[in-house]
mmCIF file of C-alpha atoms in Angstrom:
data_model
loop_
_atom_site.group_PDB
_atom_site.id
_atom_site.type_symbol
_atom_site.label_atom_id
_atom_site.label_comp_id
_atom_site.label_asym_id
_atom_site.label_seq_id
_atom_site.Cartn_x
_atom_site.Cartn_y
_atom_site.Cartn_z
ATOM 1 C CA HIS A 898 -85.473 42.998 187.588
ATOM 2 C CA SER A 899 -86.555 44.068 183.891
ATOM 3 C CA LEU A 900 -85.631 47.388 182.121
ATOM 4 C CA ARG A 901 -89.519 47.931 181.870
ATOM 5 C CA SER A 902 -90.080 47.664 185.577
ATOM 6 C CA GLN A 903 -87.324 49.776 186.725
ATOM 7 C CA SER A 904 -87.930 52.892 184.028
ATOM 8 C CA THR A 905 -89.199 55.675 185.991
ATOM 9 C CA ALA A 906 -88.964 57.981 182.730
ATOM 10 C CA THR A 907 -91.972 59.017 180.748
ATOM 11 C CA ARG A 908 -92.971 56.774 177.732
ATOM 12 C CA ARG A 909 -93.556 58.371 174.447
ATOM 13 C CA TYR A 910 -95.804 56.464 171.714
ATOM 14 C CA PRO A 911 -96.549 57.921 168.318
ATOM 15 C CA SER A 912 -100.566 58.241 169.054
ATOM 16 C CA ARG A 913 -101.049 58.892 164.901
ATOM 17 C CA ARG A 914 -99.051 58.041 161.754
ATOM 18 C CA LEU A 915 -100.645 58.398 158.439
ATOM 19 C CA PRO A 916 -100.716 56.760 156.145
ATOM 20 C CA PRO A 917 -100.828 53.847 158.167
ATOM 21 C CA SER A 918 -97.920 51.254 157.103
ATOM 22 C CA PRO A 919 -98.768 48.303 155.178
ATOM 23 C CA ALA A 920 -96.454 46.200 157.160
ATOM 24 C CA ARG A 921 -96.423 47.535 160.260
ATOM 25 C CA ARG A 922 -94.507 46.385 163.439
ATOM 26 C CA PRO A 923 -95.357 46.537 166.918
ATOM 27 C CA GLN A 924 -95.593 50.166 167.853
ATOM 28 C CA GLY A 925 -93.303 52.189 170.566
ATOM 29 C CA TRP A 926 -89.548 52.268 170.325
ATOM 30 C CA TRP A 927 -90.034 50.739 174.526
ATOM 31 C CA TYR A 928 -91.052 47.487 172.910
ATOM 32 C CA HIS A 929 -88.302 47.240 170.461
ATOM 33 C CA MET A 930 -85.599 48.243 173.067
ATOM 34 C CA SER A 931 -87.068 45.894 175.987
ATOM 35 C CA MET A 932 -86.780 42.914 173.213
ATOM 36 C CA ALA A 933 -82.788 43.615 173.491
ATOM 37 C CA PHE A 934 -81.979 44.603 169.848
ATOM 38 C CA THR A 935 -78.256 44.462 169.862
ATOM 39 C CA THR A 936 -75.726 47.175 167.884
ATOM 40 C CA LEU A 937 -77.085 50.105 165.750
ATOM 41 C CA ALA A 938 -75.560 50.257 162.412
ATOM 42 C CA GLY A 939 -76.007 53.694 161.022
ATOM 43 C CA ALA A 940 -74.739 57.088 160.253
ATOM 44 C CA VAL A 941 -71.774 58.305 162.119
ATOM 45 C CA SER A 942 -71.596 61.672 163.376
ATOM 46 C CA THR A 943 -68.170 64.074 162.162
ATOM 47 C CA ASN A 944 -68.237 65.084 166.056
ATOM 48 C CA HIS A 945 -64.841 63.545 166.602
ATOM 49 C CA SER A 946 -65.361 64.310 170.703
ATOM 50 C CA ALA A 947 -67.749 62.310 171.214
ATOM 51 C CA SER A 948 -67.127 58.551 172.418
ATOM 52 C CA PHE A 949 -66.835 55.928 169.592
ATOM 53 C CA THR A 950 -67.136 52.629 169.598
ATOM 54 C CA ARG A 951 -66.672 50.319 166.270
ATOM 55 C CA LEU A 952 -69.387 48.311 164.648
ATOM 56 C CA SER A 953 -69.063 46.268 161.892
ATOM 57 C CA PHE A 954 -71.639 45.234 158.656
ATOM 58 C CA HIS A 955 -71.435 42.046 157.421
ATOM 59 C CA PRO A 956 -72.601 42.029 153.862
ATOM 60 C CA HIS A 957 -73.086 38.880 151.683
ATOM 61 C CA GLY A 958 -72.667 38.607 148.058
ATOM 62 C CA GLN A 959 -71.749 42.291 147.593
ATOM 63 C CA GLY A 960 -68.823 40.899 145.218
ATOM 64 C CA PRO A 961 -66.598 44.326 144.069
ATOM 65 C CA GLU A 962 -64.222 45.381 146.510
ATOM 66 C CA ARG A 963 -65.486 48.900 145.297
ATOM 67 C CA VAL A 964 -68.577 48.270 147.369
ATOM 68 C CA GLY A 965 -66.592 46.853 150.449
ATOM 69 C CA ARG A 966 -64.670 50.480 150.533
ATOM 70 C CA ARG A 967 -67.796 52.510 150.305
ATOM 71 C CA LEU A 968 -69.150 50.346 153.155
ATOM 72 C CA THR A 969 -66.358 51.441 155.601
ATOM 73 C CA ALA A 970 -67.807 54.956 155.875
ATOM 74 C CA VAL A 971 -70.855 53.364 157.946
ATOM 75 C CA SER A 972 -68.932 50.222 159.240
ATOM 76 C CA ASP A 973 -67.772 52.625 162.359
ATOM 77 C CA GLY A 974 -70.419 53.408 165.094
ATOM 78 C CA TRP A 975 -70.948 55.542 167.917
ATOM 79 C CA ARG A 976 -71.876 55.061 171.632
ATOM 80 C CA LEU A 977 -75.562 55.810 172.220
ATOM 81 C CA ASN A 978 -76.373 58.666 174.933
ATOM 82 C CA GLY A 979 -78.929 58.198 177.521
ATOM 83 C CA ASN A 980 -80.779 55.801 179.517
ATOM 84 C CA LEU A 981 -84.066 53.859 179.777
ATOM 85 C CA LYS A 982 -84.591 54.799 184.229
ATOM 86 C CA THR A 983 -84.075 59.070 184.305
ATOM 87 C CA LEU A 984 -84.506 59.740 180.380
ATOM 88 C CA GLY A 985 -86.442 57.110 178.864
ATOM 89 C CA TYR A 986 -84.422 57.191 175.762
ATOM 90 C CA PHE A 987 -81.284 56.774 174.067
ATOM 91 C CA ALA A 988 -79.943 59.456 171.270
ATOM 92 C CA ALA A 989 -77.225 59.349 168.881
ATOM 93 C CA ASN A 990 -75.471 62.077 166.955
ATOM 94 C CA VAL A 991 -76.061 62.964 163.592
ATOM 95 C CA CYS A 992 -74.090 65.264 161.157
ATOM 96 C CA LEU A 993 -76.361 67.051 158.624
ATOM 97 C CA GLY A 994 -75.771 70.014 155.868
ATOM 98 C CA ALA A 995 -73.509 71.800 154.147
ATOM 99 C CA GLU A 996 -72.378 73.291 157.712
ATOM 100 C CA HIS A 997 -72.161 69.866 159.048
ATOM 101 C CA LYS A 998 -74.254 70.336 162.175
ATOM 102 C CA THR A 999 -74.033 67.700 164.600
ATOM 103 C CA PHE A 1000 -77.894 66.798 166.168
ATOM 104 C CA SER A 1001 -78.668 64.732 169.136
ATOM 105 C CA LEU A 1002 -81.393 62.727 168.088
ATOM 106 C CA ILE A 1003 -83.503 59.957 169.733
ATOM 107 C CA VAL A 1004 -83.259 56.564 168.226
ATOM 108 C CA ASP A 1005 -86.832 55.433 167.833
ATOM 109 C CA THR A 1006 -87.327 51.872 166.179
ATOM 110 C CA GLY A 1007 -91.149 52.753 166.170
ATOM 111 C CA SER A 1008 -91.565 55.766 163.431
ATOM 112 C CA SER A 1009 -89.689 56.362 160.105
ATOM 113 C CA LEU A 1010 -89.695 60.280 161.047
ATOM 114 C CA ALA A 1011 -86.346 61.834 161.585
ATOM 115 C CA ALA A 1012 -86.984 65.370 162.741
ATOM 116 C CA MET A 1013 -84.902 68.322 164.549
ATOM 117 C CA PRO A 1014 -85.479 72.161 165.082
ATOM 118 C CA CYS A 1015 -85.599 74.719 162.314
ATOM 119 C CA SER A 1016 -83.389 78.068 162.576
ATOM 120 C CA ASP A 1017 -86.547 80.003 162.243
ATOM 121 C CA CYS A 1018 -88.804 77.879 165.091
ATOM 122 C CA SER A 1019 -89.478 80.380 167.984
ATOM 123 C CA GLY A 1020 -91.589 77.529 169.354
ATOM 124 C CA CYS A 1021 -88.657 75.092 170.051
ATOM 125 C CA GLY A 1022 -86.869 74.411 173.386
ATOM 126 C CA HIS A 1023 -83.403 75.141 174.147
ATOM 127 C CA HIS A 1024 -81.654 71.309 174.061
ATOM 128 C CA LYS A 1025 -78.028 69.983 174.700
ATOM 129 C CA THR A 1026 -76.490 70.565 171.321
ATOM 130 C CA GLY A 1027 -78.494 74.130 170.675
ATOM 131 C CA ALA A 1028 -78.343 73.347 166.989
ATOM 132 C CA ARG A 1029 -80.705 74.295 164.587
ATOM 133 C CA PHE A 1030 -81.212 73.515 160.936
ATOM 134 C CA ASP A 1031 -80.903 76.412 158.321
ATOM 135 C CA PRO A 1032 -83.392 75.402 155.490
ATOM 136 C CA SER A 1033 -81.688 77.887 153.553
ATOM 137 C CA GLY A 1034 -78.566 77.008 153.448
ATOM 138 C CA PRO A 1035 -76.510 75.753 150.604
ATOM 139 C CA GLY A 1036 -77.844 72.174 149.465
ATOM 140 C CA ALA A 1037 -80.916 72.347 151.253
ATOM 141 C CA THR A 1038 -84.214 71.856 149.539
ATOM 142 C CA ILE A 1039 -87.545 72.295 150.995
ATOM 143 C CA VAL A 1040 -90.159 69.571 149.701
ATOM 144 C CA ASP A 1041 -92.853 70.929 147.669
ATOM 145 C CA CYS A 1042 -96.362 69.259 148.079
ATOM 146 C CA HIS A 1043 -96.233 68.736 144.520
ATOM 147 C CA HIS A 1044 -92.469 67.538 143.883
ATOM 148 C CA ARG A 1045 -92.502 64.956 146.845
ATOM 149 C CA PRO A 1046 -91.618 61.630 147.089
ATOM 150 C CA THR A 1047 -94.082 59.006 146.009
ATOM 151 C CA THR A 1048 -94.801 57.511 149.276
ATOM 152 C CA MET A 1049 -94.784 60.688 151.292
ATOM 153 C CA TYR A 1050 -97.707 61.910 153.261
ATOM 154 C CA CYS A 1051 -97.915 65.553 154.238
ATOM 155 C CA SER A 1052 -100.361 67.089 156.656
ATOM 156 C CA GLY A 1053 -100.678 70.145 155.036
ATOM 157 C CA CYS A 1054 -99.448 72.335 152.152
ATOM 158 C CA GLY A 1055 -100.576 75.759 152.930
ATOM 159 C CA THR A 1056 -99.840 78.955 150.129
ATOM 160 C CA ASP A 1057 -96.301 78.076 150.078
ATOM 161 C CA ASN A 1058 -96.579 74.384 149.245
ATOM 162 C CA LYS A 1059 -94.466 73.184 151.815
ATOM 163 C CA CYS A 1060 -94.789 69.526 152.675
ATOM 164 C CA GLY A 1061 -96.190 69.784 156.440
ATOM 165 C CA TYR A 1062 -95.996 66.919 159.204
ATOM 166 C CA SER A 1063 -97.545 66.821 162.461
ATOM 167 C CA VAL A 1064 -97.004 63.613 164.926
ATOM 168 C CA SER A 1065 -98.616 63.514 168.566
ATOM 169 C CA TYR A 1066 -97.645 61.330 170.976
ATOM 170 C CA THR A 1067 -99.921 59.583 173.788
ATOM 171 C CA GLU A 1068 -98.117 61.500 177.126
ATOM 172 C CA GLY A 1069 -99.207 64.862 175.212
ATOM 173 C CA SER A 1070 -96.164 66.267 173.527
ATOM 174 C CA SER A 1071 -95.918 66.882 170.050
ATOM 175 C CA ILE A 1072 -93.616 68.280 167.162
ATOM 176 C CA GLY A 1073 -94.679 69.818 163.811
ATOM 177 C CA GLY A 1074 -92.942 71.447 160.833
ATOM 178 C CA TYR A 1075 -92.155 70.802 157.219
ATOM 179 C CA MET A 1076 -90.056 68.518 155.375
ATOM 180 C CA VAL A 1077 -86.537 69.252 153.822
ATOM 181 C CA GLN A 1078 -83.568 67.385 152.115
ATOM 182 C CA ASP A 1079 -79.909 67.852 152.389
ATOM 183 C CA LYS A 1080 -76.980 65.480 152.875
ATOM 184 C CA LEU A 1081 -76.227 63.220 155.538
ATOM 185 C CA HIS A 1082 -72.568 63.110 156.830
ATOM 186 C CA LEU A 1083 -70.789 59.809 157.578
ATOM 187 C CA SER A 1084 -67.387 59.367 158.574
ATOM 188 C CA SER A 1085 -64.656 56.853 158.946
ATOM 189 C CA ASP A 1086 -61.006 56.563 159.210
ATOM 190 C CA GLN A 1087 -60.959 56.441 155.005
ATOM 191 C CA GLY A 1088 -62.871 59.694 154.988
ATOM 192 C CA GLU A 1089 -66.170 61.103 154.781
ATOM 193 C CA THR A 1090 -69.443 59.991 152.644
ATOM 194 C CA ALA A 1091 -72.325 62.209 152.155
ATOM 195 C CA ILE A 1092 -75.760 60.673 151.141
ATOM 196 C CA ASP A 1093 -79.041 62.263 150.192
ATOM 197 C CA ALA A 1094 -81.666 62.383 153.334
ATOM 198 C CA THR A 1095 -85.088 63.675 153.581
ATOM 199 C CA PHE A 1096 -85.870 64.690 157.044
ATOM 200 C CA GLY A 1097 -88.305 67.335 159.275
ATOM 201 C CA CYS A 1098 -87.713 70.465 160.313
ATOM 202 C CA GLN A 1099 -89.637 71.697 163.447
ATOM 203 C CA THR A 1100 -91.480 74.598 163.978
ATOM 204 C CA ARG A 1101 -93.143 73.495 166.876
ATOM 205 C CA GLU A 1102 -92.407 71.539 170.040
ATOM 206 C CA THR A 1103 -94.577 70.601 172.867
ATOM 207 C CA GLY A 1104 -94.241 68.749 175.932
ATOM 208 C CA LEU A 1105 -91.151 66.435 176.126
ATOM 209 C CA PHE A 1106 -90.049 67.359 173.035
ATOM 210 C CA HIS A 1107 -89.836 71.130 174.083
ATOM 211 C CA SER A 1108 -88.095 70.247 177.587
ATOM 212 C CA GLN A 1109 -85.813 67.108 176.363
ATOM 213 C CA GLN A 1110 -82.165 67.201 176.065
ATOM 214 C CA ALA A 1111 -82.158 65.710 172.532
ATOM 215 C CA ASP A 1112 -82.717 67.783 169.872
ATOM 216 C CA GLY A 1113 -84.804 65.329 167.946
ATOM 217 C CA ILE A 1114 -85.808 62.403 166.783
ATOM 218 C CA VAL A 1115 -84.459 59.496 163.713
ATOM 219 C CA GLY A 1116 -87.022 56.916 162.998
ATOM 220 C CA PHE A 1117 -85.808 53.320 162.041
ATOM 221 C CA SER A 1118 -89.307 51.559 160.871
ATOM 222 C CA ASN A 1119 -90.225 50.385 157.608
ATOM 223 C CA SER A 1120 -92.597 52.806 156.783
ATOM 224 C CA ALA A 1121 -91.940 55.077 153.812
ATOM 225 C CA ALA A 1122 -94.666 57.810 155.006
ATOM 226 C CA TYR A 1123 -92.121 60.476 155.397
ATOM 227 C CA GLY A 1124 -90.100 59.687 152.403
ATOM 228 C CA PRO A 1125 -86.706 57.621 152.339
ATOM 229 C CA THR A 1126 -85.537 56.835 156.110
ATOM 230 C CA PHE A 1127 -82.008 57.273 156.936
ATOM 231 C CA MET A 1128 -81.138 53.662 157.058
ATOM 232 C CA ASP A 1129 -83.165 53.585 153.149
ATOM 233 C CA ARG A 1130 -80.660 55.703 152.162
ATOM 234 C CA LEU A 1131 -77.622 53.400 153.498
ATOM 235 C CA VAL A 1132 -79.061 50.822 151.891
ATOM 236 C CA SER A 1133 -79.765 52.319 148.485
ATOM 237 C CA ASP A 1134 -76.688 54.413 148.208
ATOM 238 C CA LEU A 1135 -74.240 52.352 149.798
ATOM 239 C CA HIS A 1136 -75.448 49.340 149.209
ATOM 240 C CA ALA A 1137 -75.371 48.744 153.434
ATOM 241 C CA PRO A 1138 -77.090 45.320 154.085
ATOM 242 C CA ASN A 1139 -81.380 45.839 154.912
ATOM 243 C CA VAL A 1140 -80.576 45.177 158.573
ATOM 244 C CA PHE A 1141 -79.746 47.065 161.943
ATOM 245 C CA SER A 1142 -80.125 46.255 165.799
ATOM 246 C CA ILE A 1143 -79.569 48.369 168.909
ATOM 247 C CA CYS A 1144 -76.915 47.279 172.279
ATOM 248 C CA LEU A 1145 -78.501 48.519 175.103
ATOM 249 C CA SER A 1146 -76.477 47.768 178.449
ATOM 250 C CA GLU A 1147 -75.704 49.420 181.978
ATOM 251 C CA GLU A 1148 -71.896 48.335 181.246
ATOM 252 C CA VAL A 1149 -69.760 48.761 178.229
#
């Protein structure tokens, strides 16, 4: 039986994404997961209590040994938490900000937004880690509508000029808030590396996003509607290969 036929979990698909991607992939993380992508290559949480599994990048033509050393910071990986049958998603632990807070984020190959609850969110649910991102913390910057990345779309600005975002999903859930910038922390046996990251700070969650265990979502699609994705930063800042995949299995 296929994973699709076995699942009893409610599936979520973004019903609105602005502006439209010029080279849009088939929508929905379920489609991509069912196509048996293998091995997520991306950020590594500094939460060492998690169960880690070693992954490897295979760069071609990178040349200098210096680049190879920098890649070691992202060549280790982590085991995704979750399942398709009851939860309907897989999540990864991602470490952000000066306080090195770890967030459990749903891995979504059908969207590009990364987002988690803001510390001032009164309408957010109680999630697995209980972590909240503090936009007033050291190193954090709220994205201004007038000084945002050129590709970033703001759903609203208001009197405070915060670049807002709002995403609705076909099963009825939605998230919204404003865009922020801070550091994404990657760790390995060789130490820690921090790179710039742009993501959403949620002030509103409804439906499954309010009740789910995961804190938020991290998108890996090729759209730049919400600024550079985490994958974009790995490629530009650490010269990682511009490719990733996800391994899904009932047995490890």
